[in-house]
Structure formats: structure tokens, C-alpha cells
mmCIF file of C-alpha atoms in Angstrom:
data_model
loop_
_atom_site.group_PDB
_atom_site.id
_atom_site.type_symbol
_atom_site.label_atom_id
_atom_site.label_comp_id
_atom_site.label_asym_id
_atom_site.label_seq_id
_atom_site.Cartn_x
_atom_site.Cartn_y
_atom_site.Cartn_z
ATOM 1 C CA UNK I 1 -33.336 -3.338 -9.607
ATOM 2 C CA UNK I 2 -32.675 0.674 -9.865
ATOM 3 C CA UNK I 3 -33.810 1.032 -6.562
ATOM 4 C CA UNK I 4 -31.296 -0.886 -4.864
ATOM 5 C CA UNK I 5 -27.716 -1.315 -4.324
ATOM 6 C CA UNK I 6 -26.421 -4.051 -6.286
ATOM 7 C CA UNK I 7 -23.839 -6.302 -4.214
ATOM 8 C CA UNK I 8 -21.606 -6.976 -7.142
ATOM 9 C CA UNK I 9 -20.646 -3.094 -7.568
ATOM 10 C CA UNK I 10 -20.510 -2.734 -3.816
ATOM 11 C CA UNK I 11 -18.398 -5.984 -3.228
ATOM 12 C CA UNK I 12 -15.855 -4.501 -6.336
ATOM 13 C CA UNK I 13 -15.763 -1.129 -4.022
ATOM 14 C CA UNK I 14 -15.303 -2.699 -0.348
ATOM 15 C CA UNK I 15 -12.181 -5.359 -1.620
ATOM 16 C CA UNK I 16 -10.530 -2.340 -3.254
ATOM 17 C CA UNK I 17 -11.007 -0.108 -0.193
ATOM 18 C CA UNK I 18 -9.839 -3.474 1.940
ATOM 19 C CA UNK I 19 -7.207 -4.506 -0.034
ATOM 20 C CA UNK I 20 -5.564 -0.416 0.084
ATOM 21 C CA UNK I 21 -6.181 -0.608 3.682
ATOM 22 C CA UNK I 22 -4.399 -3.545 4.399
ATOM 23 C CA UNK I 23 -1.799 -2.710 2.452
ATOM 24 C CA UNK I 24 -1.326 1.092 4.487
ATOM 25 C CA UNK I 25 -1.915 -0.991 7.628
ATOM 26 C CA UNK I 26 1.104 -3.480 6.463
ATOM 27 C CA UNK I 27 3.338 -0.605 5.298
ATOM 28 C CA UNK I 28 2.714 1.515 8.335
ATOM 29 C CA UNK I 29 3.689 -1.100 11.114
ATOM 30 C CA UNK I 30 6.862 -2.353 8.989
ATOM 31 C CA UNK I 31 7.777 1.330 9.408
ATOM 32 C CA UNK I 32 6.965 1.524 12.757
ATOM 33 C CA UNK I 33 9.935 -1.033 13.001
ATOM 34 C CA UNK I 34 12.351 0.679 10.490
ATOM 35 C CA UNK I 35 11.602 4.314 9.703
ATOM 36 C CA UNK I 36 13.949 3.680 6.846
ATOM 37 C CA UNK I 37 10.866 1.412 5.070
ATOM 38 C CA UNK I 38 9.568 3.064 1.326
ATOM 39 C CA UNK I 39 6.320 2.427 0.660
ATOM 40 C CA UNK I 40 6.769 1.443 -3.106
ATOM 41 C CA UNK I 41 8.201 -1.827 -2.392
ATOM 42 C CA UNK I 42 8.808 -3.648 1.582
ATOM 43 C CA UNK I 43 9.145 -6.560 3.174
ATOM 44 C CA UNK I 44 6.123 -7.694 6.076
ATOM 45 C CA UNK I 45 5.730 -10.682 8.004
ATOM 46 C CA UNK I 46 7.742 -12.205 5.240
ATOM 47 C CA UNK I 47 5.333 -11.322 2.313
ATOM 48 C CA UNK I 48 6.874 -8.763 -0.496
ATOM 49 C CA UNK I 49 4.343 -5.869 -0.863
ATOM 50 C CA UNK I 50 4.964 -3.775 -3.902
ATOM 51 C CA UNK I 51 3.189 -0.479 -4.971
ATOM 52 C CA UNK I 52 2.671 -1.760 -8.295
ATOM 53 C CA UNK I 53 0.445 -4.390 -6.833
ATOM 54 C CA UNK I 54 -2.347 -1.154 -5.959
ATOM 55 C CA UNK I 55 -2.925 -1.441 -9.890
ATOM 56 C CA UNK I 56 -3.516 -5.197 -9.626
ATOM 57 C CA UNK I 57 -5.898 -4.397 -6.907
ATOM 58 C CA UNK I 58 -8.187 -1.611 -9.188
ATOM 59 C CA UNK I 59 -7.945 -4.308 -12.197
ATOM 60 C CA UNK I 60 -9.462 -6.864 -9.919
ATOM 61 C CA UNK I 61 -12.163 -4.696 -8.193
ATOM 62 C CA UNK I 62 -12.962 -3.006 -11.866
ATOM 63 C CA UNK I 63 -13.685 -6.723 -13.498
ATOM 64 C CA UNK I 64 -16.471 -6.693 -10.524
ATOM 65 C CA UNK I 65 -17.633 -3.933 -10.830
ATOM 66 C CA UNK I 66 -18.061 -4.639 -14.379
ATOM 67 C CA UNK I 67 -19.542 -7.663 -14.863
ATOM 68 C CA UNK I 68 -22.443 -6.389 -12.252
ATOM 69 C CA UNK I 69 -23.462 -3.275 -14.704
ATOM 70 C CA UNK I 70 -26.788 -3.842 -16.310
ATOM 71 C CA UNK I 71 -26.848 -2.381 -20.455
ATOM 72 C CA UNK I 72 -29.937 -0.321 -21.108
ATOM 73 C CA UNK I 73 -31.901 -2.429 -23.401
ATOM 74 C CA UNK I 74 -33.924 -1.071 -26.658
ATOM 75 C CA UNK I 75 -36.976 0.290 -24.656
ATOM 76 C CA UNK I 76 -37.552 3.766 -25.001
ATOM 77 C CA UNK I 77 -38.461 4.721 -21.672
ATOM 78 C CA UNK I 78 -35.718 2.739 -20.065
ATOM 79 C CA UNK I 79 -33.071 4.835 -22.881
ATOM 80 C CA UNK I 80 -34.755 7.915 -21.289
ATOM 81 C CA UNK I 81 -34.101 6.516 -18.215
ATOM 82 C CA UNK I 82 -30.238 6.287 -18.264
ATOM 83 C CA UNK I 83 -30.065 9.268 -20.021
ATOM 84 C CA UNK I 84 -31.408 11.271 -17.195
ATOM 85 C CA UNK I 85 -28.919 9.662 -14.786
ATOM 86 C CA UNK I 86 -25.892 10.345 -17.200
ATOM 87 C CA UNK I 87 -25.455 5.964 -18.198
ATOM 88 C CA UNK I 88 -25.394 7.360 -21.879
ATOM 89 C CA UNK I 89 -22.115 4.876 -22.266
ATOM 90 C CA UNK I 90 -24.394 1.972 -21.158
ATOM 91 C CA UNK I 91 -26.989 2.309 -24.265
ATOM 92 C CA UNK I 92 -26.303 0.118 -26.478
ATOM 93 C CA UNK I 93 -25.961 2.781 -29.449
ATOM 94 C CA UNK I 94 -23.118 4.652 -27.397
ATOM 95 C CA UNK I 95 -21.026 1.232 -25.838
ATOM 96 C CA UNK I 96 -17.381 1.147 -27.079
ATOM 97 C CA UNK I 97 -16.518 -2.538 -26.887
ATOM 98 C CA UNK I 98 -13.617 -3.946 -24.596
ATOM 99 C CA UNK I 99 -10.447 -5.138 -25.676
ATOM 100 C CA UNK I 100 -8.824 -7.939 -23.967
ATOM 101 C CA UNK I 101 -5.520 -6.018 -23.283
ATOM 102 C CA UNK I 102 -7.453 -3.283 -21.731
ATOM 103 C CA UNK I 103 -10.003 -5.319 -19.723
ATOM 104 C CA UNK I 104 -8.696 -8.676 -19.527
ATOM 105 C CA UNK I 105 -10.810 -9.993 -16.586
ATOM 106 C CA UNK I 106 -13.723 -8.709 -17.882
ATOM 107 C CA UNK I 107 -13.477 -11.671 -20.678
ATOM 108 C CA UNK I 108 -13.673 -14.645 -18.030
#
């Protein structure tokens, strides 16, 4: 499984990449129609698209992302292993745990 990409981590990537897009492709044809348009908070096609919604978005595609990581496990080699790719935070001797007000998602 180190040898190929994992479609969890790439599925977290592409929806945040989509979901930025389509929110620069909504914002940019609203102002197409009124130049006057701010992109922290407009009205398209009678849907209310906010800025602060971007942060929803990285949440989302972190939780992903996250729940598609593999932990090293106790074997020696395999510690060697992460170390030499720079995963130290993913041995289990180095992981911080998550707290549900910093990683919500991550606990469904």
C-alpha cells in the first residue's frame, strides 16, 4: 500500500480543489453581472455563498484525508520506514491525540 495512491487522501484533495473552484466559478459570473459583487459573502442563482464557508470546505476534505492515513505500527523496519519519509507524527510514540473541538469529523 506505499506504492500507491490511496483514493481516500486523493478524494479529500480533488472535493477541496472542486468545491474552491466552484465557488471562484460562482463568484466570478455573479460579478460578471454586478461588478459591485465582494467575494466574502454574495448572492448566486439564489444560493448565499459566504467566504467563511472555504473553512467548512478544508474541515470536510481534512476529516478525509484523515481517516485514510495509515499509523506506523510497532515493527522496526516499518518505524525506519516513516522515518525516512518524514511520517515521524504517524509513529505511534510521537501521535498527539485529537480533540473533538479541533477535529470534530474525525470522531464519526
Amino acid at each position: 500500500y506505499f506504492h500507491s495512491i490511496d483514493h481516500g487522501i486523493l478524494a479529500g484533495f480533488i472535493l477541496f480543489d472542486r468545491l474552491i473552484k466552484n465557488y471562484n466559478s460562482a463568484f466570478e459570473e455573479e460579478k460578471d453581472k454586478n461588478t459591485h459583487t465582494k467575494y466574502e459573502n454574495f448572492e448566486h442563482k439564489n444560493l448565499s455563498w459566504k467566504r467563511e464557508h472555504q473553512d467548512h470546505f478544508a474541515i470536510i476534505a481534512d476529516s478525509i484525508i484523515a481517516h485514510n492515513i495509515w499509523f506506523c505500527n510497532q515493527l522496526k523496519e516499518e518505524k525506519q520506514r516513516y522515518k525516512l519519509y518524514g511520517l515521524d507524527p504517524l509513529i505511534p510514540q510521537y501521535l498527539k491525540k485529537f480533540k473533538l473541538k479541533q477535529k470534530p469529523l474525525i470522531f464519526f
